[in-house]
Amino acid sequence: MGKVLSGSRFRRRDVLAMIGLSPMITLAKPALAAPTQLSFDDLYGKISVLGLEFSDKVKSLDGRDVEMSGFMAPPLKAEAKFFVLTEIPMSICPFCSTDADWPDNIAVVYLDEAQTFVQAGVRIDVTGKLEVGSWTDPETGFLSRLRLRGATYSVA
Amino acid sequence: MRKFLSALAAATMLAGVADAATVYPLDRATILVGSPFDFKVEFDGVVKQEDVKVTINGQDAKSVLGADVEFVADEQDKDGKSLGSAVILRAAKVAKAGAYKVEVSAGDQAKTVTWDVFGTSATPKAKNVIFLLADGLSVSHRTGARLMSKGMTEGKANGRLFMDDLDHMAFIGTSATNAVATDSANTMSAYMTGHKTAINALGVYADRTPDSLDDPRVENIAEAVRRLTKKSIGVVSTAEIEDATPAAVIAHTRKRGDKADIATMFLDTKPDVILGGGSAYFLSKDVAGSKRKDDKDLIKAFKDDGYTLATDKSELASAAGTNSGKILGLFHTGNMDVTLDREFLKKGTVEKFPNQPGLKDMTKVALEQLSKNPEGFFLMVEGASVDKMSHPMDWDRSLIETIEFDQVVGMAREFAKAHPDTLIVVTGDHTHGVSIIGTIDDEKPGTEMREKVGVYADAGFPNYEDKDGDGFPDKVDVSRRLAIFANNYPDYYETFRPKMDGPFEPAIENEKKEYVANPAYKDVPGAVLREGNLPRNADTAVHAVDDVVLQAAGPGAGEFKGYMEESDVYRVLADVLALGSSENM
């Protein structure tokens, strides 16, 4: 599984390479730059009862490519275009239990295509464009505040 | 024999058809006289309005319920599929105590239920009621807390818990209307309304329509106290304040997970003191950390209403000195950390929320504030994490929570000494499948942990110490500790040791939505895989169906005795506060 996924990770670059024109590659260079590492500890600058505040690092990376490492929470459906990335493996299921909650520190990962999911307890690395701010998924009503768009992932 | 069985089957089927309608409140409901409740009949399939007949004690329903029922031609499920016709009357009231026979029919459907509409003492027996609930409190929690806190010599406890000296006691049946098993919503709802209900429901009967906020409501204690008295109300919990137990004091929803709605419902009865976790549901959706999906800023709404806000232990202490009379204390975005982490190990989320008050700090402020009202008060205090730590089988955390809860019982008893017109109720809402079976002794030979489990004479006595006399063991990871096991579990690694690095998470979910043993504990020395005996969709150990032991002291406490249904407990509370006296009608 890991092999297939690490293949998909390079798909975007392959497409760019197939276009093959050198000016294009130059233009695409910022996207090819190594993504900035973002850890779960980096997410918040201030944590309080009256709200959390994203760190300066998160704010400055809004719209940029980042890489986060974590665990994939089991999704709503077996194949889905988004999943929730958590710092530690989920021991409850907020999609199933009426009173279970997501932790504060999650990122929602949007994939270009629906994917099947890796096993629980397996660490993954995710790369995508960071998007900061509240947004409701039109299909599922799932509200998120931190997203990785156009993301790919591989087993760490 | 075969003929007899088929005749029986036919009779059962006929009875099935004749019984098709469902009436809320359900058969054998106990209803506080004069309290508003929603009356609803759900017919099986679509019926004609002119065919519907509802009589109560042979009279037209309107003459008993105070208004006419409304006909709903066809209720629908979430996909728009027909569920059948219904009649509904919101906020019906029965003005006189007694037995009521409700007969409904439409075409070939008929259903008869009886209600026990109860009155109460004409005058209050107590001015104040302190309702102390440790979520999930089982006999093992009491025994374990006593052994850990006080110790034992030659088979006799070296000291007593505060709850050991309460005067009266009853066994409480906790089952839900839809299952023998039970959860913290339906159980606390029964305590706080006098009506049993379905799992996950609060202050409503569970009807068939998909909307979780339209189910037939019954009056909760906060509403009754507001309707009939000038008493103050307090709700205190170490959980999110929208969690099932505190929510049951004030809320109406079929789904305990409607936490954003529940948070808003606190504004309906406005308890004078609200203390707990769960601020995430008070914040508008644009604030990071919010768990609302709308723009409501409940913090502002409560402040505008004159509440003093406290967000940590120091602010709580200063809020206690203010004259507003109303305190909203929210000390965590989610559930508050447990005592073992908060006070001793500094694990869990203590680093993020370092100055959380404990249950004692919160109860102290609540009692001080509420007792300023000369009319008296109703205070509900929940030790939430006895349950929250029993689910993941983190018995050390769960027992330390029980000890803290017991110290709150001590505070309540101290208060009652100075204010003898106070009824104290101490109970759980349901139990867990947990037992203490001996000790685990690290000094026993070998490396296999199961060989270190001491049973019968080999158990000896545990070696916890409480040198500083704070009632808590100085450490939980002693060499000879209590052997505590659940009788039900998902797959998990049994480590036979306290979880010093943070609360236990026995199982994690896989992509098939099955719970598998959390590999994080695989390499703990001596850990063994224990294959679960629960369905694979169970994330942790579950509630037991065993009775709860309720204890009480103070005026009216003698009414608690023998076996009682959870809903009967409300009847005692209502009687003690005279919520159904004829003067109130």
XYZ file of C-alpha atoms in Angstrom:
741
model
C 0.000 0.000 0.000
C 2.784 2.359 0.937
C 4.342 1.898 -2.469
C 1.192 2.808 -4.362
C 0.706 5.874 -2.268
C 4.226 7.137 -2.569
C 3.648 6.810 -6.318
C 0.570 8.993 -6.152
C 2.526 11.527 -4.195
C 4.606 12.369 -7.229
C 1.748 12.434 -9.668
C 1.553 16.201 -9.805
C 5.232 16.502 -10.535
C 4.993 13.800 -13.210
C 2.262 15.745 -14.956
C 4.423 18.836 -14.887
C 7.342 16.879 -16.234
C 5.215 15.504 -19.063
C 4.314 18.992 -20.141
C 8.013 19.109 -20.532
C 8.679 22.759 -21.382
C 11.516 24.205 -19.392
C 9.917 27.643 -18.777
C 6.968 25.821 -17.255
C 9.247 23.953 -14.921
C 10.819 27.189 -13.843
C 7.391 28.649 -13.212
C 6.380 25.591 -11.254
C 9.456 25.775 -9.105
C 7.828 27.267 -5.987
C 5.424 24.302 -5.869
C 8.329 21.921 -6.133
C 10.179 23.501 -3.255
C 10.378 21.214 -0.250
C 7.266 21.693 1.901
C 7.733 23.226 5.343
C 7.477 20.772 8.223
C 4.546 21.540 10.522
C 4.076 19.578 13.726
C 0.958 19.333 15.891
C 2.837 21.161 18.633
C 3.299 24.070 16.212
C -0.421 24.634 15.622
C -1.425 26.964 18.424
C 0.279 30.031 19.810
C -2.265 30.480 22.573
C -4.550 27.945 24.204
C -7.303 29.194 26.474
C -10.826 28.405 27.558
C -12.037 31.338 25.454
C -10.484 30.030 22.287
C -7.285 28.919 20.738
C -5.156 31.053 18.503
C -3.195 29.666 15.604
C 0.530 30.194 15.930
C 2.413 32.747 13.841
C 3.993 29.812 12.039
C 0.577 28.480 10.969
C -0.594 31.944 9.936
C 2.531 32.561 7.894
C 2.194 29.211 6.129
C -1.416 29.800 5.036
C -1.527 29.003 1.305
C 1.887 27.320 1.318
C 2.885 23.673 1.010
C 3.461 21.958 4.344
C 4.172 18.452 5.536
C 2.515 17.078 8.648
C 3.025 13.730 10.319
C 0.222 12.007 12.238
C -2.459 9.363 12.154
C -5.426 8.972 9.873
C -8.725 8.837 11.742
C -11.076 6.225 10.315
C -13.246 8.075 7.811
C -16.999 8.341 7.284
C -16.864 6.027 4.282
C -14.331 3.408 3.257
C -13.390 5.553 0.257
C -13.411 9.276 0.781
C -11.798 12.430 -0.498
C -11.020 13.785 2.936
C -9.864 12.432 6.237
C -8.954 13.786 9.643
C -5.296 13.790 10.630
C -4.713 13.443 14.378
C -1.645 13.642 16.566
C -2.275 10.248 18.198
C -4.431 7.342 16.972
C -8.112 7.877 17.735
C -9.445 5.787 20.592
C -13.009 7.006 20.088
C -15.085 7.465 16.961
C -16.696 10.902 16.707
C -18.373 9.877 13.442
C -20.093 6.945 15.197
C -20.738 7.936 18.801
C -23.284 10.606 19.580
C -21.207 12.225 22.310
C -17.646 11.682 21.129
C -15.662 14.731 20.100
C -12.675 15.416 17.908
C -9.616 16.708 19.702
C -8.686 20.380 19.256
C -5.566 19.666 17.303
C -6.668 18.110 14.056
C -6.127 18.942 10.432
C -8.543 17.928 7.707
C -6.805 16.486 4.672
C -8.408 16.842 1.239
C -7.161 14.499 -1.445
C -7.511 15.085 -5.166
C -9.122 11.695 -5.530
C -10.968 9.341 -3.208
C -8.596 6.904 -1.540
C -8.876 3.848 0.631
C -7.443 4.147 4.048
C -4.379 2.982 5.871
C -4.586 0.941 9.012
C -5.119 2.406 12.433
C -1.997 3.145 14.394
C 0.204 3.612 11.319
C 1.997 6.936 11.134
C 1.687 8.800 7.853
C 3.300 11.884 6.330
C 0.943 14.226 4.522
C 1.888 17.012 2.125
C -0.552 19.605 0.903
C -1.366 23.281 0.672
C -2.241 24.667 4.101
C -5.544 26.497 4.398
C -6.418 28.304 7.625
C -9.920 29.392 8.702
C -13.323 27.860 9.308
C -14.916 26.057 6.383
C -17.842 23.643 6.146
C -17.552 20.695 3.805
C -20.603 21.027 1.543
C -21.008 17.262 1.119
C -20.780 16.184 4.744
C -21.325 19.382 6.775
C -17.987 18.710 8.482
C -16.585 21.967 9.816
C -12.820 22.392 9.876
C -10.417 25.191 10.737
C -7.199 23.830 9.314
C -6.942 21.971 6.036
C -4.370 20.519 3.721
C -5.641 20.838 0.143
C -4.573 18.834 -2.894
C -2.794 16.563 -0.490
C -0.890 13.340 -0.890
C 0.362 11.041 1.799
C 2.632 8.113 2.371
C 3.272 5.712 5.197
C 6.009 7.194 7.333
C -48.309 -28.991 21.624
C -47.583 -27.681 18.151
C -51.190 -26.597 17.770
C -51.054 -24.765 21.091
C -47.884 -22.935 20.069
C -49.333 -21.800 16.768
C -52.493 -20.626 18.524
C -50.267 -18.683 20.916
C -48.293 -17.213 18.051
C -51.473 -16.133 16.317
C -52.725 -14.492 19.505
C -49.407 -12.681 19.936
C -49.557 -11.419 16.387
C -53.095 -10.185 16.866
C -52.045 -8.412 20.013
C -49.203 -6.907 17.961
C -51.596 -5.395 15.474
C -53.963 -4.083 18.127
C -51.039 -2.534 20.011
C -49.507 -0.786 17.036
C -49.985 2.773 18.290
C -47.401 4.205 20.702
C -48.446 6.644 23.407
C -46.072 9.109 25.110
C -45.715 9.311 28.076
C -45.340 5.521 28.010
C -47.371 3.014 29.993
C -46.739 3.178 33.771
C -45.266 6.689 33.474
C -45.048 8.638 36.721
C -45.905 12.310 36.197
C -45.560 15.164 38.660
C -49.018 16.693 39.037
C -49.275 20.041 37.260
C -45.982 19.610 35.367
C -46.081 20.326 31.646
C -45.363 17.377 29.332
C -45.833 16.691 25.630
C -48.530 14.153 24.848
C -48.053 12.244 21.610
C -49.624 9.247 19.920
C -47.842 7.653 16.970
C -50.074 5.510 14.785
C -48.770 2.697 12.674
C -49.328 3.972 9.150
C -51.592 6.748 7.968
C -55.010 7.025 9.615
C -57.941 9.369 9.074
C -58.237 12.271 11.467
C -61.940 11.560 12.048
C -61.096 7.995 13.115
C -58.762 9.089 15.913
C -60.219 8.758 19.391
C -58.360 9.705 22.556
C -60.016 9.379 25.937
C -58.534 9.670 29.410
C -60.440 7.965 32.217
C -63.328 7.785 29.778
C -63.408 11.551 29.239
C -62.430 13.580 26.222
C -58.626 14.108 26.348
C -58.991 17.879 26.155
C -60.849 18.050 29.456
C -57.957 16.291 31.228
C -54.928 17.676 29.339
C -56.110 21.254 29.144
C -56.065 21.648 25.352
C -56.875 19.815 22.158
C -54.440 17.503 20.417
C -53.138 18.447 16.992
C -53.371 15.926 14.153
C -50.304 15.261 12.014
C -51.418 13.535 8.817
C -48.130 11.795 8.090
C -44.749 11.895 9.788
C -41.728 11.139 7.648
C -38.317 9.609 8.091
C -35.115 11.298 6.952
C -35.614 10.080 3.397
C -39.179 11.390 3.236
C -40.696 7.924 3.659
C -44.064 7.727 5.441
C -43.968 6.806 9.122
C -47.658 7.250 9.841
C -50.065 9.676 11.432
C -49.755 11.177 14.906
C -51.503 13.419 17.360
C -49.511 15.828 19.536
C -50.272 18.211 22.360
C -47.327 20.246 23.615
C -47.175 21.253 27.291
C -50.186 19.254 28.412
C -50.910 19.352 32.138
C -52.888 17.102 34.443
C -54.165 19.129 37.361
C -55.129 16.379 39.779
C -53.088 13.496 41.148
C -54.360 9.985 40.554
C -54.391 7.044 38.162
C -55.181 7.884 34.554
C -56.166 5.390 31.890
C -55.411 6.695 28.404
C -57.203 4.943 25.553
C -56.401 5.746 21.950
C -57.716 4.193 18.775
C -57.871 4.777 15.036
C -59.388 2.208 12.698
C -58.200 -1.213 13.858
C -55.384 0.208 16.007
C -55.873 0.605 19.716
C -53.601 1.211 22.671
C -54.236 1.684 26.356
C -51.685 3.020 28.824
C -51.961 4.086 32.426
C -50.211 7.002 34.088
C -49.572 7.593 37.746
C -49.923 11.333 38.250
C -48.440 11.964 41.660
C -48.811 14.762 44.156
C -46.354 15.602 46.897
C -46.167 16.732 50.459
C -48.103 19.994 50.915
C -45.143 21.726 52.533
C -41.442 21.307 51.781
C -39.486 18.941 54.001
C -36.142 20.479 53.064
C -35.063 23.895 51.840
C -31.993 22.711 49.967
C -31.233 19.619 47.921
C -27.643 18.648 47.126
C -27.626 15.903 44.504
C -24.166 14.380 44.256
C -23.589 11.963 41.425
C -20.419 10.108 40.590
C -20.876 8.953 37.044
C -20.613 5.176 36.802
C -20.216 4.747 40.583
C -20.110 1.023 41.254
C -19.530 -0.913 44.463
C -15.910 -1.539 43.419
C -15.244 2.195 43.183
C -16.420 2.639 46.754
C -14.411 -0.337 48.040
C -11.334 0.668 46.061
C -11.500 4.292 47.165
C -11.768 3.191 50.793
C -8.833 0.777 50.509
C -6.644 3.277 48.649
C -7.497 6.241 50.827
C -7.743 4.667 54.274
C -6.004 1.304 54.099
C -6.935 -1.895 55.891
C -5.504 -3.853 58.789
C -6.466 -7.420 59.627
C -9.566 -7.227 57.485
C -10.987 -4.030 58.945
C -10.899 -0.691 57.141
C -8.566 1.805 58.813
C -11.008 4.619 58.147
C -14.336 5.416 56.584
C -15.331 7.318 53.501
C -17.737 10.211 53.989
C -20.308 8.312 51.970
C -19.998 5.362 54.338
C -21.933 7.270 56.986
C -24.984 8.399 55.037
C -28.155 7.246 56.775
C -30.426 5.772 54.139
C -29.910 3.637 51.112
C -31.709 2.153 48.123
C -30.894 -0.077 45.180
C -31.624 1.709 41.927
C -32.637 0.140 38.629
C -31.022 2.003 35.758
C -32.336 0.428 32.544
C -33.557 2.489 29.596
C -37.003 2.354 27.967
C -35.495 0.744 24.878
C -32.851 -1.535 26.396
C -31.876 -3.316 29.565
C -28.526 -1.513 29.166
C -28.160 2.142 29.857
C -26.159 5.334 29.423
C -25.609 8.565 31.308
C -28.278 10.425 29.360
C -31.327 8.269 29.975
C -30.267 7.536 33.557
C -29.744 11.113 34.706
C -32.800 12.156 32.725
C -34.884 9.723 34.798
C -33.439 11.167 38.023
C -34.079 14.738 36.883
C -37.562 14.339 35.316
C -39.210 11.287 36.873
C -39.603 9.722 33.440
C -37.468 6.880 32.122
C -36.368 7.334 28.540
C -34.259 5.850 25.762
C -30.480 5.650 25.573
C -28.939 9.004 24.540
C -32.163 10.954 25.340
C -32.464 13.872 27.763
C -35.739 15.313 29.054
C -37.788 13.759 26.247
C -39.407 10.518 25.259
C -37.761 9.175 22.110
C -40.192 9.425 19.222
C -39.782 8.072 15.694
C -39.152 11.285 13.756
C -35.558 12.029 12.724
C -35.403 15.537 14.277
C -33.681 15.116 17.644
C -35.152 18.335 19.050
C -38.865 17.661 18.419
C -39.335 14.655 20.694
C -42.074 14.742 23.366
C -40.701 16.739 26.281
C -41.145 16.231 29.993
C -40.374 18.799 32.660
C -36.907 18.693 34.197
C -36.042 19.679 37.740
C -34.582 23.062 36.777
C -37.843 23.970 35.062
C -39.926 22.707 37.989
C -37.825 24.671 40.474
C -38.134 27.803 38.313
C -41.893 27.273 37.791
C -42.725 26.818 41.449
C -40.022 28.301 43.672
C -37.592 31.178 44.044
C -34.740 28.818 44.816
C -31.344 29.060 43.174
C -30.005 26.339 40.905
C -26.445 25.100 40.530
C -24.944 22.685 38.001
C -21.351 21.547 38.561
C -19.387 18.893 36.680
C -15.832 17.950 35.816
C -17.083 16.974 32.346
C -18.090 19.312 29.571
C -21.072 21.135 31.042
C -23.076 19.985 27.979
C -22.251 16.344 28.746
C -25.197 14.049 29.486
C -25.300 14.290 33.281
C -25.210 18.071 33.750
C -27.312 18.462 30.591
C -30.098 16.328 32.064
C -30.738 19.016 34.690
C -31.779 21.508 32.011
C -31.996 20.037 28.505
C -34.428 18.451 26.075
C -33.024 16.451 23.185
C -33.207 12.936 21.805
C -29.459 13.047 21.208
C -26.969 13.822 23.946
C -24.524 14.655 21.168
C -26.464 17.868 20.382
C -23.994 19.682 22.594
C -24.179 23.048 20.847
C -27.963 23.042 21.364
C -27.571 21.891 24.958
C -25.155 24.731 25.714
C -27.771 27.170 24.400
C -30.469 25.491 26.514
C -28.644 26.604 29.664
C -30.064 30.027 28.793
C -33.638 28.687 29.159
C -33.516 28.068 32.904
C -30.311 30.004 33.610
C -28.907 28.053 36.543
C -27.344 30.588 38.922
C -24.079 28.691 39.127
C -22.730 26.758 36.140
C -19.263 25.268 36.581
C -17.432 22.744 34.436
C -15.624 22.155 31.164
C -16.827 22.378 27.584
C -16.226 26.020 26.655
C -15.783 24.944 23.008
C -19.576 24.902 22.645
C -19.877 28.438 24.020
C -17.648 29.955 21.324
C -18.797 31.183 17.949
C -17.637 29.011 15.048
C -14.999 31.461 13.857
C -13.008 31.157 17.057
C -10.378 28.437 16.806
C -11.236 25.746 19.329
C -14.990 26.323 18.888
C -17.171 23.293 18.321
C -20.245 25.263 17.299
C -21.453 25.418 13.727
C -23.100 28.825 14.148
C -22.125 32.349 15.166
C -23.626 32.261 18.656
C -21.325 33.667 21.316
C -22.767 32.168 24.489
C -20.025 33.610 26.668
C -21.299 37.056 25.705
C -24.931 35.978 26.135
C -24.284 34.871 29.712
C -22.204 37.941 30.518
C -24.992 40.154 29.146
C -27.291 38.306 31.478
C -25.242 39.336 34.494
C -23.065 36.274 34.950
C -19.542 36.640 36.258
C -17.190 34.612 34.081
C -14.381 32.470 35.486
C -11.949 30.537 33.306
C -9.507 29.158 35.875
C -9.075 28.439 39.556
C -8.024 31.997 40.495
C -10.865 33.603 38.564
C -13.273 31.182 40.234
C -12.018 32.292 43.643
C -12.552 35.961 42.779
C -15.920 35.275 41.130
C -17.013 33.780 44.432
C -16.583 37.200 46.014
C -18.744 39.071 43.509
C -22.308 40.090 44.188
C -23.801 39.243 40.814
C -25.102 36.020 42.305
C -24.551 34.290 38.989
C -21.340 32.541 37.975
C -20.434 30.874 34.713
C -17.189 28.973 35.207
C -15.719 27.173 32.216
C -12.293 25.714 32.850
C -11.508 23.634 29.793
C -12.555 23.541 26.161
C -13.409 19.842 26.655
C -13.618 17.556 29.679
C -11.550 18.732 32.622
C -8.478 16.751 33.581
C -8.728 14.175 36.335
C -7.356 14.655 39.836
C -4.437 12.256 39.358
C -3.235 14.294 36.375
C -4.237 17.702 37.715
C -2.732 17.371 41.168
C -0.069 14.692 40.928
C 1.233 13.545 37.538
C 0.631 16.685 35.416
C -0.308 14.504 32.453
C -3.351 14.578 30.163
C -3.980 18.171 29.021
C -2.795 19.805 32.267
C 0.029 21.521 30.410
C -2.521 23.325 28.205
C -4.913 24.142 31.052
C -2.618 24.299 34.085
C -4.893 26.100 36.544
C -8.109 24.063 36.506
C -10.081 23.906 39.741
C -11.084 20.504 41.091
C -14.538 19.279 42.031
C -14.004 20.421 45.621
C -13.034 23.958 44.582
C -16.101 24.193 42.364
C -18.501 22.732 44.934
C -17.192 25.065 47.624
C -17.920 28.131 45.494
C -21.304 26.759 44.429
C -22.400 26.129 48.014
C -21.224 29.564 49.165
C -23.008 31.280 46.317
C -26.262 29.309 46.328
C -26.700 29.382 50.095
C -26.957 33.179 49.949
C -30.511 32.696 48.692
C -32.846 32.591 51.725
C -35.307 30.554 49.632
C -32.819 27.694 49.305
C -31.330 25.893 46.326
C -31.016 22.786 44.205
C -27.418 21.859 43.462
C -26.282 19.019 41.229
C -22.604 18.065 41.399
C -21.153 15.430 39.101
C -17.867 13.605 39.553
C -17.810 12.822 35.860
C -14.511 11.066 35.449
C -15.190 8.096 37.698
C -16.964 6.949 34.537
C -14.676 8.592 32.017
C -11.712 6.703 33.466
C -13.642 3.439 33.969
C -14.435 3.155 30.262
C -10.745 2.853 29.327
C -10.181 0.691 32.430
C -7.850 3.267 33.978
C -8.767 2.132 37.470
C -6.223 4.225 39.340
C -7.534 7.451 37.831
C -11.086 6.291 38.398
C -10.499 5.521 42.097
C -8.706 8.826 42.716
C -11.759 10.527 41.177
C -13.957 8.558 43.580
C -11.869 9.765 46.522
C -12.212 13.368 45.351
C -15.962 12.876 44.926
C -16.145 11.440 48.432
C -14.431 14.530 49.806
C -17.192 16.554 48.134
C -19.701 14.368 49.979
C -17.823 15.391 53.142
C -18.205 19.076 52.236
C -21.923 18.604 51.658
C -22.306 16.891 55.019
C -20.417 19.719 56.681
C -22.783 22.184 55.005
C -25.797 20.178 56.167
C -24.535 20.322 59.766
C -24.921 24.098 59.658
C -28.023 23.898 57.442
C -29.983 20.865 58.653
C -32.851 21.614 56.260
C -30.730 20.082 53.472
C -31.316 16.747 51.756
C -28.132 15.112 50.467
C -28.391 12.395 47.823
C -25.251 10.483 46.817
C -25.491 8.098 43.922
C -24.233 6.895 40.555
C -26.231 6.927 37.360
C -25.195 3.441 36.248
C -22.464 0.981 37.101
C -19.452 -0.544 35.380
C -18.489 -4.189 35.086
C -15.533 -3.879 37.420
C -14.304 -5.825 40.427
C -11.396 -5.852 42.838
C -10.102 -9.381 43.205
C -6.932 -9.037 45.291
C -3.556 -7.392 44.771
C -0.765 -7.228 42.227
C 2.573 -7.660 43.973
C 5.723 -6.730 42.053
C 7.797 -8.639 44.663
C 6.288 -11.978 43.712
C 8.809 -14.074 41.713
C 9.034 -14.297 37.937
C 8.439 -11.936 35.054
C 4.954 -12.994 34.072
C 2.608 -10.415 35.513
C -0.325 -12.792 35.961
C 1.781 -14.781 38.424
C 2.059 -11.615 40.500
C -1.695 -11.377 40.951
C -2.389 -12.310 44.559
C -5.726 -13.978 45.188
C -7.295 -15.361 48.365
C -4.650 -15.529 51.129
C -1.881 -14.619 48.654
C -3.469 -11.207 48.134
C -2.409 -9.845 51.516
C -3.104 -6.112 51.784
C -2.080 -3.268 49.457
C 0.740 -0.930 50.556
C -0.561 2.519 49.575
C 0.438 5.284 51.975
C -1.085 8.650 52.756
C 1.630 10.326 54.801
C 0.441 13.865 54.051
C -3.091 13.014 55.155
C -4.813 14.549 52.137
C -6.942 11.443 51.675
C -5.180 10.554 48.421
C -2.489 7.867 48.314
C 0.933 9.517 48.022
C 1.499 7.395 44.927
C -0.553 4.889 42.976
C 2.362 2.880 41.553
C 3.148 1.105 44.802
C 4.659 -2.377 44.815
C 1.538 -4.123 46.125
C -1.514 -2.496 44.613
C -5.141 -3.395 44.100
C -5.875 -5.931 41.363
C -8.862 -4.489 39.545
C -10.295 -5.971 36.380
C -13.192 -5.309 34.064
C -15.428 -8.199 33.118
C -15.855 -6.797 29.581
C -13.364 -5.246 27.215
C -12.272 -4.674 23.636
C -8.957 -6.185 22.523
C -6.264 -4.516 24.631
C -2.874 -4.965 26.208
C -3.185 -5.646 29.919
C -0.171 -4.118 31.645
C -1.138 -4.847 35.280
C 0.231 -1.399 36.124
C -0.993 2.165 36.684
C -0.749 4.361 33.571
C 1.757 6.977 34.694
C 2.140 8.664 31.274
C -1.483 9.713 30.865
C -4.951 8.177 30.761
C -5.152 4.655 29.325
C -6.349 4.264 25.746
C -6.875 0.532 25.457
C -8.011 0.276 21.835
C -7.851 2.263 18.620
C -10.072 2.108 15.596
C -9.076 0.574 12.297
C -10.359 1.271 8.803
C -13.125 -1.332 9.216
C -14.421 0.589 12.237
C -13.268 -2.197 14.500
C -11.348 -1.545 17.666
C -7.997 -3.221 17.951
C -5.540 -3.290 20.854
C -3.597 -0.033 21.027
C -0.041 -1.001 20.039
C 1.333 1.839 22.192
C 1.175 -0.494 25.219
C 2.536 -3.576 23.484
C 6.066 -3.143 24.745
C 5.284 -2.296 28.357
C 7.188 -4.963 30.337
C 4.810 -7.806 31.171
C 1.988 -6.577 28.888
C -0.185 -9.324 27.437
C -2.768 -9.142 24.698
C -6.209 -9.770 26.034
C -8.678 -10.687 23.343
C -11.910 -8.770 23.747
C -15.260 -10.236 24.672
C -17.216 -7.247 23.351
C -18.313 -6.649 19.768
C -15.430 -5.237 17.743
C -17.189 -1.874 17.411
C -16.909 -1.293 21.172
C -14.104 1.203 21.798
C -13.794 0.673 25.553
C -15.356 -1.253 28.443
C -19.095 -0.677 28.740
C -21.659 0.160 31.414
C -23.077 -2.652 33.511
C -26.764 -3.283 34.016
C -26.163 -3.954 37.740
C -28.091 -1.830 40.251
C -26.663 1.403 41.581
C -26.456 1.962 45.335
C -28.008 5.315 46.289
C -27.436 6.836 49.711
C -29.022 9.839 51.349
C -29.134 11.883 54.530
C -31.306 14.725 55.770
C -35.020 15.477 55.686
C -36.906 13.086 53.399
C -33.944 10.702 53.064
C -36.014 7.927 54.638
C -38.063 7.778 51.446
C -35.120 6.073 49.759
C -35.375 2.364 50.517
C -35.498 -1.096 48.982
C -35.461 -1.247 45.181
C -36.458 1.848 43.265
C -36.493 2.748 39.601
C -34.317 5.722 38.710
C -37.499 7.639 37.860
C -38.808 7.075 41.422
C -35.901 9.118 42.784
C -37.365 12.260 41.209
C -40.577 11.612 43.083
C -38.676 11.835 46.362
C -36.922 15.060 45.300
C -40.276 16.537 44.225
C -41.868 15.464 47.489
C -39.090 16.904 49.625
C -39.376 20.250 47.798
C -43.212 20.003 47.662
C -43.211 20.564 43.898
C -46.633 18.941 43.595
C -48.418 20.459 46.566
C -51.991 21.531 45.871
C -50.999 25.119 46.674
C -48.857 25.046 43.571
C -51.673 24.034 41.243
